[in-house]
Amino acid sequence: MRIGVLAVQGDVREHLTHLREVGVEALPVKTTEQMAGIHGLIIPGGESTTIGMLMQEYGLDQAILDRYRSEPFPIWGTCAGLILLAKEVHGWSPARLGLLDITADRNAYGRQLASFEAWLEIPALGEPPFPAVFIRAPRISRVGPSVQTLAWHDGWPVMARAGHLLVTTFHPEMTSDHRVHAYFAGMVEACRSRV
Ligand code: GLN
């Protein structure tokens, strides 16, 4: 099983390391050709406008959409990656995939609270609580009826899933807890064993 990390900008290396540490083969994805060799994709945090524009310039947006529409293909977006997956965004974000029925408010925590840490109860991961790092995070201000919220913080959804799509407003690749990476690897594995 091989999982790709979209590698046009953002915290790519940390995701690759975490994937390898949970026993998954991990590849940076920079070209449309590299999309063929992977069974799931992580879109990392970074700057959503930059990632979106580069993704478009390299034709990766179309390659991801084609792959997603033609077969079960798990995608996990963290932070900026979540913004790129959201169907609706408040705050400028011109080039997106728009696959997941949520609304994301960019930089909703404002300047002072731009970055913070919190312990999250995530029933899908079990005990203990998950150490979550939020860096200029978006807020999920709406989830569609098909979307399941997996974790909340201060009354707002911070981790959500619909089918093969997973999003987190925080950065699991920046802590030493590997459970979200293992959870996503499980989604990819489940997909493959069904084919
Ligand atoms: N604030 C960034 C954006 O709007 C996201 C921050 C992140 O990915 N850590 O694109």
Tab-separated table of C-alpha atoms and ligand atoms in Angstrom:
chain	number	residue	atom	x	y	z
A	1	MET	CA	0.000	0.000	0.000
A	2	ARG	CA	1.370	3.373	-1.021
A	3	ILE	CA	0.077	6.764	0.131
A	4	GLY	CA	1.058	9.999	-1.594
A	5	VAL	CA	1.516	13.436	-0.071
A	6	LEU	CA	0.782	16.311	-2.429
A	7	ALA	CA	4.167	18.035	-2.558
A	8	VAL	CA	3.808	21.447	-4.162
A	9	GLN	CA	4.034	23.452	-0.892
A	10	GLY	CA	3.461	22.945	2.829
A	11	ASP	CA	4.466	20.441	5.511
A	12	VAL	CA	5.068	17.477	3.232
A	13	ARG	CA	8.058	15.900	4.960
A	14	GLU	CA	6.338	15.541	8.337
A	15	HIS	CA	3.457	13.596	6.750
A	16	LEU	CA	5.872	11.319	4.868
A	17	THR	CA	7.730	10.559	8.111
A	18	HIS	CA	4.524	9.818	10.038
A	19	LEU	CA	3.231	7.523	7.288
A	20	ARG	CA	6.516	5.587	7.233
A	21	GLU	CA	6.419	5.301	11.002
A	22	VAL	CA	3.013	3.580	10.821
A	23	GLY	CA	4.460	1.149	8.276
A	24	VAL	CA	3.113	2.653	5.067
A	25	GLU	CA	5.115	3.326	1.927
A	26	ALA	CA	4.923	7.092	1.386
A	27	LEU	CA	5.666	9.147	-1.730
A	28	PRO	CA	5.784	12.868	-2.394
A	29	VAL	CA	3.487	13.629	-5.352
A	30	LYS	CA	4.610	16.458	-7.615
A	31	THR	CA	3.483	15.260	-11.036
A	32	THR	CA	0.352	13.778	-12.570
A	33	GLU	CA	2.342	10.606	-13.427
A	34	GLN	CA	3.038	10.022	-9.727
A	35	MET	CA	-0.728	9.927	-9.055
A	36	ALA	CA	-0.863	6.541	-10.774
A	37	GLY	CA	1.301	4.785	-8.198
A	38	ILE	CA	-0.619	5.669	-5.037
A	39	HIS	CA	-3.705	4.296	-3.278
A	40	GLY	CA	-4.566	7.376	-1.214
A	41	LEU	CA	-3.487	11.018	-0.943
A	42	ILE	CA	-2.781	13.528	1.818
A	43	ILE	CA	-3.116	17.220	1.022
A	44	PRO	CA	-0.961	18.907	3.667
A	45	GLY	CA	-1.210	22.179	5.547
A	46	GLY	CA	0.546	25.205	4.197
A	47	GLU	CA	-0.963	28.089	2.271
A	48	SER	CA	-4.161	27.033	0.554
A	49	THR	CA	-4.017	29.738	-2.132
A	50	THR	CA	-0.468	28.731	-3.104
A	51	ILE	CA	-1.124	24.976	-3.001
A	52	GLY	CA	-4.326	25.461	-5.017
A	53	MET	CA	-2.686	27.556	-7.713
A	54	LEU	CA	0.333	25.243	-8.094
A	55	MET	CA	-1.933	22.204	-8.096
A	56	GLN	CA	-3.792	23.788	-11.006
A	57	GLU	CA	-0.648	24.837	-12.846
A	58	TYR	CA	0.730	21.271	-12.764
A	59	GLY	CA	-2.611	19.703	-13.760
A	60	LEU	CA	-2.741	17.869	-10.435
A	61	ASP	CA	-6.230	19.144	-9.595
A	62	GLN	CA	-7.686	17.406	-12.646
A	63	ALA	CA	-5.644	14.260	-12.008
A	64	ILE	CA	-6.935	14.086	-8.426
A	65	LEU	CA	-10.553	14.706	-9.501
A	66	ASP	CA	-10.312	12.086	-12.284
A	67	ARG	CA	-8.922	9.516	-9.884
A	68	TYR	CA	-11.508	10.311	-7.183
A	69	ARG	CA	-14.398	10.051	-9.624
A	70	SER	CA	-13.260	6.860	-11.310
A	71	GLU	CA	-12.581	4.650	-8.272
A	72	PRO	CA	-12.693	4.673	-4.453
A	73	PHE	CA	-9.738	6.925	-3.622
A	74	PRO	CA	-9.235	8.171	-0.050
A	75	ILE	CA	-8.060	11.770	0.400
A	76	TRP	CA	-7.166	13.439	3.702
A	77	GLY	CA	-6.813	17.215	3.879
A	78	THR	CA	-5.138	18.880	6.874
A	79	CYS	CA	-5.714	22.591	7.461
A	80	ALA	CA	-4.941	24.207	4.065
A	81	GLY	CA	-5.694	20.776	2.562
A	82	LEU	CA	-9.132	20.924	4.207
A	83	ILE	CA	-9.756	24.314	2.573
A	84	LEU	CA	-8.924	22.788	-0.830
A	85	LEU	CA	-11.374	19.922	-0.264
A	86	ALA	CA	-14.227	22.130	1.007
A	87	LYS	CA	-17.203	22.720	-1.252
A	88	GLU	CA	-17.623	26.233	0.121
A	89	VAL	CA	-15.017	28.634	1.549
A	90	HIS	CA	-15.300	32.012	3.248
A	91	GLY	CA	-12.100	33.900	2.460
A	92	TRP	CA	-10.328	33.919	-0.860
A	93	SER	CA	-9.391	30.505	-2.225
A	94	PRO	CA	-9.589	30.474	-6.002
A	95	ALA	CA	-8.419	26.991	-7.025
A	96	ARG	CA	-10.024	24.140	-5.146
A	97	LEU	CA	-11.208	20.556	-5.489
A	98	GLY	CA	-14.515	21.260	-3.681
A	99	LEU	CA	-15.330	17.602	-3.020
A	100	LEU	CA	-16.529	17.675	0.584
A	101	ASP	CA	-19.836	19.229	1.606
A	102	ILE	CA	-18.562	21.568	4.319
A	103	THR	CA	-18.016	25.298	4.631
A	104	ALA	CA	-14.541	26.388	5.753
A	105	ASP	CA	-13.841	29.863	7.114
A	106	ARG	CA	-10.208	30.673	6.431
A	107	ASN	CA	-8.148	32.053	9.323
A	108	ALA	CA	-11.292	32.188	11.467
A	109	TYR	CA	-9.367	32.094	14.754
A	110	GLY	CA	-7.863	35.501	13.994
A	111	ARG	CA	-4.376	36.796	14.540
A	112	GLN	CA	-3.987	36.548	18.302
A	113	LEU	CA	-5.317	33.026	18.458
A	114	ALA	CA	-3.756	32.081	15.155
A	115	SER	CA	-1.964	29.114	16.713
A	116	PHE	CA	-2.835	27.030	19.752
A	117	GLU	CA	-2.819	23.513	21.128
A	118	ALA	CA	-5.664	21.501	22.609
A	119	TRP	CA	-6.379	17.961	23.777
A	120	LEU	CA	-9.200	16.462	21.745
A	121	GLU	CA	-11.523	13.609	22.583
A	122	ILE	CA	-11.714	11.586	19.378
A	123	PRO	CA	-13.909	8.500	19.918
A	124	ALA	CA	-12.795	7.018	16.571
A	125	LEU	CA	-9.217	6.931	17.929
A	126	GLY	CA	-10.054	5.908	21.505
A	127	GLU	CA	-8.136	6.993	24.605
A	128	PRO	CA	-6.071	8.983	25.466
A	129	PRO	CA	-7.101	12.419	24.101
A	130	PHE	CA	-5.247	13.558	20.977
A	131	PRO	CA	-2.731	16.425	21.180
A	132	ALA	CA	-3.926	18.790	18.450
A	133	VAL	CA	-1.890	21.673	17.061
A	134	PHE	CA	-3.843	24.424	15.287
A	135	ILE	CA	-1.849	26.822	13.093
A	136	ARG	CA	-3.825	29.670	11.538
A	137	ALA	CA	-6.527	27.064	11.214
A	138	PRO	CA	-9.738	27.340	9.259
A	139	ARG	CA	-13.020	26.798	11.063
A	140	ILE	CA	-15.558	24.315	9.766
A	141	SER	CA	-18.682	26.469	10.031
A	142	ARG	CA	-21.078	24.052	8.318
A	143	VAL	CA	-21.151	20.310	7.711
A	144	GLY	CA	-23.512	18.840	5.137
A	145	PRO	CA	-25.900	15.975	5.981
A	146	SER	CA	-23.545	13.369	4.465
A	147	VAL	CA	-20.629	14.460	6.656
A	148	GLN	CA	-19.845	12.887	10.013
A	149	THR	CA	-18.054	14.989	12.640
A	150	LEU	CA	-15.360	12.924	14.389
A	151	ALA	CA	-14.077	15.576	16.804
A	152	TRP	CA	-15.086	18.962	18.166
A	153	HIS	CA	-13.281	21.839	19.814
A	154	ASP	CA	-15.172	24.644	21.543
A	155	GLY	CA	-18.374	23.524	19.861
A	156	TRP	CA	-16.916	23.554	16.335
A	157	PRO	CA	-16.142	20.475	14.231
A	158	VAL	CA	-12.372	20.017	13.805
A	159	MET	CA	-12.252	16.535	12.253
A	160	ALA	CA	-14.821	15.225	9.796
A	161	ARG	CA	-15.345	12.438	7.336
A	162	ALA	CA	-17.640	11.573	4.454
A	163	GLY	CA	-16.980	8.288	2.697
A	164	HIS	CA	-13.383	8.321	1.447
A	165	LEU	CA	-12.740	11.942	2.423
A	166	LEU	CA	-11.183	12.933	5.746
A	167	VAL	CA	-10.394	16.444	6.998
A	168	THR	CA	-8.722	17.874	10.094
A	169	THR	CA	-8.356	21.575	10.871
A	170	PHE	CA	-5.319	20.662	13.025
A	171	HIS	CA	-1.908	19.154	12.219
A	172	PRO	CA	-1.425	15.536	13.395
A	173	GLU	CA	1.904	15.410	11.527
A	174	MET	CA	3.349	17.930	13.995
A	175	THR	CA	2.982	15.802	17.110
A	176	SER	CA	4.420	12.441	18.041
A	177	ASP	CA	0.957	10.850	18.078
A	178	HIS	CA	0.474	8.725	14.951
A	179	ARG	CA	-3.158	7.716	15.429
A	180	VAL	CA	-4.719	9.921	12.741
A	181	HIS	CA	-2.160	8.679	10.202
A	182	ALA	CA	-2.946	5.104	11.244
A	183	TYR	CA	-6.686	5.874	10.931
A	184	PHE	CA	-6.209	7.210	7.392
A	185	ALA	CA	-4.005	4.247	6.475
A	186	GLY	CA	-6.923	2.073	7.662
A	187	MET	CA	-9.295	3.932	5.294
A	188	VAL	CA	-6.908	3.318	2.393
A	189	GLU	CA	-6.428	-0.336	3.322
A	190	ALA	CA	-10.221	-0.871	3.580
A	191	CYS	CA	-10.634	0.611	0.114
A	192	ARG	CA	-8.004	-1.632	-1.392
A	193	SER	CA	-9.329	-4.824	0.116
A	194	ARG	CA	-12.748	-4.093	-1.415
A	195	VAL	CA	-11.347	-3.789	-4.962
B	1	GLN	N1	-4.108	29.782	7.028
B	1	GLN	C1	-3.788	28.858	5.989
B	1	GLN	C2	-4.689	29.046	4.774
B	1	GLN	O1	-5.690	29.679	4.868
B	1	GLN	C3	-3.870	27.436	6.464
B	1	GLN	C4	-2.894	27.226	7.591
B	1	GLN	C5	-2.302	25.861	7.652
B	1	GLN	O2	-2.425	25.035	6.756
B	1	GLN	N2	-1.572	25.636	8.714
B	1	GLN	O3	-4.385	28.553	3.747
